[in-house]
Tab-separated table of C-alpha atoms in Angstrom:
chain	number	residue	atom	x	y	z
A	292	GLN	CA	0.000	0.000	0.000
A	293	ARG	CA	2.976	2.282	-0.483
A	294	GLY	CA	2.199	5.681	-1.954
A	295	HIS	CA	-1.516	5.503	-1.115
A	296	ILE	CA	-1.374	6.866	2.405
A	297	MET	CA	-3.122	10.206	1.771
A	298	GLU	CA	-6.014	10.633	4.157
A	299	GLN	CA	-7.581	13.470	2.219
A	300	ALA	CA	-6.577	14.489	-1.283
A	301	ALA	CA	-5.252	17.996	-1.666
A	302	PRO	CA	-7.327	20.246	-3.897
A	303	SER	CA	-5.904	21.125	-7.271
A	304	LYS	CA	-3.645	24.143	-7.475
A	305	MET	CA	-6.063	25.707	-9.920
A	306	SER	CA	-9.021	25.399	-7.545
A	307	ALA	CA	-6.974	27.005	-4.761
A	308	GLY	CA	-6.120	29.830	-7.133
A	309	LEU	CA	-9.704	30.176	-8.311
A	310	VAL	CA	-11.147	30.666	-4.849
A	311	TRP	CA	-8.516	33.095	-3.588
A	312	GLY	CA	-8.242	34.805	-6.964
A	313	GLY	CA	-11.951	35.566	-6.730
A	314	VAL	CA	-11.409	37.113	-3.303
A	315	LEU	CA	-8.467	39.130	-4.631
A	316	GLY	CA	-10.463	40.305	-7.644
A	317	VAL	CA	-13.505	41.444	-5.687
A	318	LEU	CA	-11.410	43.313	-3.117
A	319	THR	CA	-9.272	44.896	-5.845
A	320	GLY	CA	-12.309	46.017	-7.804
A	321	LEU	CA	-14.007	47.477	-4.755
A	322	SER	CA	-10.831	49.317	-3.786
A	323	GLY	CA	-11.555	51.550	-6.783
A	324	LEU	CA	-14.113	53.254	-4.573
A	325	SER	CA	-11.181	54.790	-2.639
A	326	ILE	CA	-11.010	57.484	-5.348
A	327	LEU	CA	-14.096	59.008	-3.733
A	328	ALA	CA	-12.209	59.615	-0.489
A	329	GLY	CA	-9.629	61.932	-2.026
A	330	PRO	CA	-5.898	61.982	-2.679
A	331	ALA	CA	-4.829	61.218	0.900
A	332	VAL	CA	-6.598	57.864	0.879
A	333	GLN	CA	-5.412	56.991	-2.629
A	334	GLY	CA	-1.799	56.613	-1.435
A	335	VAL	CA	-2.920	54.298	1.345
A	336	ALA	CA	-5.080	52.398	-1.158
A	337	GLY	CA	-1.940	51.419	-3.081
A	338	ILE	CA	-0.410	49.934	0.055
A	339	VAL	CA	-3.686	48.189	0.888
A	340	GLY	CA	-3.724	46.759	-2.659
A	341	TRP	CA	-0.320	45.175	-2.123
A	342	ALA	CA	-1.437	43.871	1.286
A	343	ILE	CA	-4.555	42.292	-0.243
A	344	THR	CA	-2.410	40.607	-2.899
A	345	ILE	CA	0.050	39.276	-0.326
A	346	VAL	CA	-2.646	37.987	2.041
A	347	THR	CA	-4.677	36.223	-0.654
A	348	ILE	CA	-1.651	34.522	-2.221
A	349	VAL	CA	-0.211	33.450	1.125
A	350	ALA	CA	-3.634	32.162	2.229
A	351	ALA	CA	-4.038	30.096	-0.942
A	352	GLN	CA	-0.522	28.661	-0.681
A	353	TRP	CA	-0.780	28.035	3.058
A	354	LEU	CA	-4.120	26.233	2.862
A	355	TYR	CA	-2.956	24.101	-0.066
A	356	ARG	CA	0.309	23.351	1.755
A	357	GLY	CA	-1.625	22.140	4.803
A	358	LYS	CA	-3.529	19.562	2.748
A	359	ALA	CA	-0.742	18.431	0.429
A	360	GLN	CA	1.999	15.925	1.186
A	361	SER	CA	4.520	18.189	-0.480
A	362	LEU	CA	4.689	21.527	-2.255
A	363	SER	CA	7.577	22.523	-4.471
A	364	TYR	CA	8.649	26.083	-5.249
A	365	GLY	CA	7.125	25.675	-8.720
A	366	GLY	CA	3.871	24.351	-7.278
A	367	ALA	CA	3.616	27.253	-4.855
A	368	TYR	CA	4.361	29.700	-7.667
A	369	LEU	CA	1.702	28.043	-9.831
A	370	ILE	CA	-0.848	28.677	-7.081
A	371	ALA	CA	0.243	32.335	-6.971
A	372	PHE	CA	-0.071	32.514	-10.759
A	373	PHE	CA	-3.636	31.168	-10.656
A	374	VAL	CA	-4.574	33.566	-7.845
A	375	ALA	CA	-3.163	36.459	-9.887
A	376	LEU	CA	-4.807	35.316	-13.125
A	377	PHE	CA	-8.274	34.781	-11.663
A	378	GLY	CA	-7.881	37.882	-9.504
A	379	ALA	CA	-7.081	39.911	-12.610
A	380	ILE	CA	-10.132	38.618	-14.477
A	381	VAL	CA	-12.559	39.132	-11.593
A	382	GLY	CA	-10.895	42.429	-10.626
A	383	ALA	CA	-11.237	43.778	-14.160
A	384	VAL	CA	-14.946	42.926	-14.254
A	385	VAL	CA	-15.641	44.401	-10.808
A	386	THR	CA	-13.552	47.492	-11.618
A	387	PHE	CA	-15.441	47.991	-14.873
A	388	LEU	CA	-18.751	47.791	-12.999
A	389	VAL	CA	-17.586	50.143	-10.231
A	390	VAL	CA	-16.212	52.738	-12.663
A	391	SER	CA	-19.248	52.498	-14.921
A	392	PHE	CA	-21.996	52.618	-12.315
A	393	ALA	CA	-20.695	54.111	-9.048
A	394	PRO	CA	-21.409	57.855	-9.099
A	395	GLY	CA	-18.317	60.044	-8.905
A	396	VAL	CA	-15.694	57.338	-9.426
A	397	SER	CA	-15.000	58.106	-13.076
A	398	ASP	CA	-14.978	61.858	-12.342
A	399	GLY	CA	-12.470	61.327	-9.535
A	400	ILE	CA	-10.241	59.209	-11.765
A	401	ARG	CA	-10.450	61.788	-14.556
A	402	ALA	CA	-9.514	64.605	-12.150
A	403	ALA	CA	-6.509	62.622	-10.909
A	404	VAL	CA	-5.352	61.851	-14.475
A	405	GLU	CA	-5.777	65.473	-15.568
A	406	ALA	CA	-3.824	66.707	-12.536
A	407	GLU	CA	-1.020	64.258	-13.346
A	408	LEU	CA	-0.946	65.332	-16.987
A	409	ALA	CA	-0.965	69.033	-16.063
A	410	ALA	CA	1.981	68.487	-13.706
A	411	ASN	CA	3.983	66.879	-16.518
A	412	PRO	CA	5.340	69.607	-18.821
A	413	ALA	CA	6.323	67.049	-21.473
A	414	ALA	CA	2.693	65.980	-21.915
A	415	GLY	CA	2.183	68.282	-24.899
A	416	ASP	CA	-0.612	70.610	-25.872
A	417	ALA	CA	-4.154	70.695	-24.468
A	418	ALA	CA	-5.626	68.589	-27.292
A	419	THR	CA	-3.108	65.828	-26.698
A	420	MET	CA	-3.738	65.896	-22.955
A	421	GLU	CA	-7.496	65.698	-23.554
A	422	THR	CA	-7.063	62.677	-25.832
A	423	VAL	CA	-4.829	60.903	-23.314
A	424	ALA	CA	-7.232	61.690	-20.461
A	425	ASN	CA	-10.168	60.307	-22.455
A	426	MET	CA	-8.267	57.095	-23.233
A	427	MET	CA	-7.031	56.549	-19.685
A	428	THR	CA	-10.338	57.225	-17.965
A	429	SER	CA	-12.648	54.990	-19.977
A	430	PRO	CA	-14.031	52.071	-17.940
A	431	VAL	CA	-12.480	49.551	-20.354
A	432	ALA	CA	-9.012	51.121	-20.084
A	433	ILE	CA	-9.203	51.243	-16.293
A	434	ALA	CA	-10.330	47.593	-16.167
A	435	ILE	CA	-7.452	46.529	-18.446
A	436	LEU	CA	-4.912	48.488	-16.384
A	437	THR	CA	-6.325	46.921	-13.213
A	438	ALA	CA	-5.935	43.428	-14.667
A	439	ILE	CA	-2.342	44.120	-15.703
A	440	GLY	CA	-1.546	45.555	-12.270
A	441	VAL	CA	-3.031	42.578	-10.426
A	442	ILE	CA	-1.094	40.090	-12.563
A	443	VAL	CA	2.210	41.946	-12.116
A	444	GLN	CA	1.698	42.311	-8.363
A	445	GLY	CA	0.662	38.674	-8.026
A	446	LEU	CA	3.659	37.370	-9.943
A	447	ILE	CA	6.072	39.486	-7.893
A	448	VAL	CA	4.481	38.410	-4.606
A	449	GLY	CA	4.415	34.784	-5.784
A	450	LEU	CA	8.144	34.800	-6.518
A	451	ILE	CA	8.838	35.797	-2.940
A	452	THR	CA	6.201	33.865	-0.991
A	453	SER	CA	6.835	30.616	-2.865
A	454	ILE	CA	10.304	30.460	-1.308
A	455	PHE	CA	8.751	30.169	2.144
A	456	MET	CA	5.804	27.940	1.244
A	457	ARG	CA	7.822	24.955	0.048
A	458	LYS	CA	7.089	21.726	1.860
A	459	ASP	CA	9.130	18.594	1.443
A	460	ALA	CA	7.407	15.203	1.419
A	461	LYS	CA	7.672	13.230	4.641
A	462	PRO	CA	9.672	10.060	4.201
A	463	GLU	CA	7.610	6.875	4.351
A	464	ALA	CA	8.104	4.569	7.305
A	465	THR	CA	9.423	1.168	6.306
């Protein structure tokens, strides 16, 4: 009966990523509401975004690690990848909905983009700045940028957390 000693099968890495990626995506999308609180909160929102990414990836890896006989660096990173991928998809959808339907969110984002463009003297003339502001503040563009940001953050966090989440298989008793 060697090799068949698992009491409870570990879930797949993809299912671990799906669950925690959904959590990451919803929280990321809802964090877009921080634009309503003003510039002071927006800086903190960036830090909170990283914290949400770290917590969801570590939770997914930790819970999988507790049920699995072993977890390699690559396996832990694969879980982080799935969390980031599903988080990006769900986050983009939730962000699109928040920006499209929450009153004041798109206006707040537009004001922030226009202030950034006005502070940059290399931005060009007013027509160019208006075109850039229109492109960057559309709900689709914001959703795409959110998805890219979540994937990049997740992959960076996964590279680091996977080092600590490794778990070697216990040797079998003979």
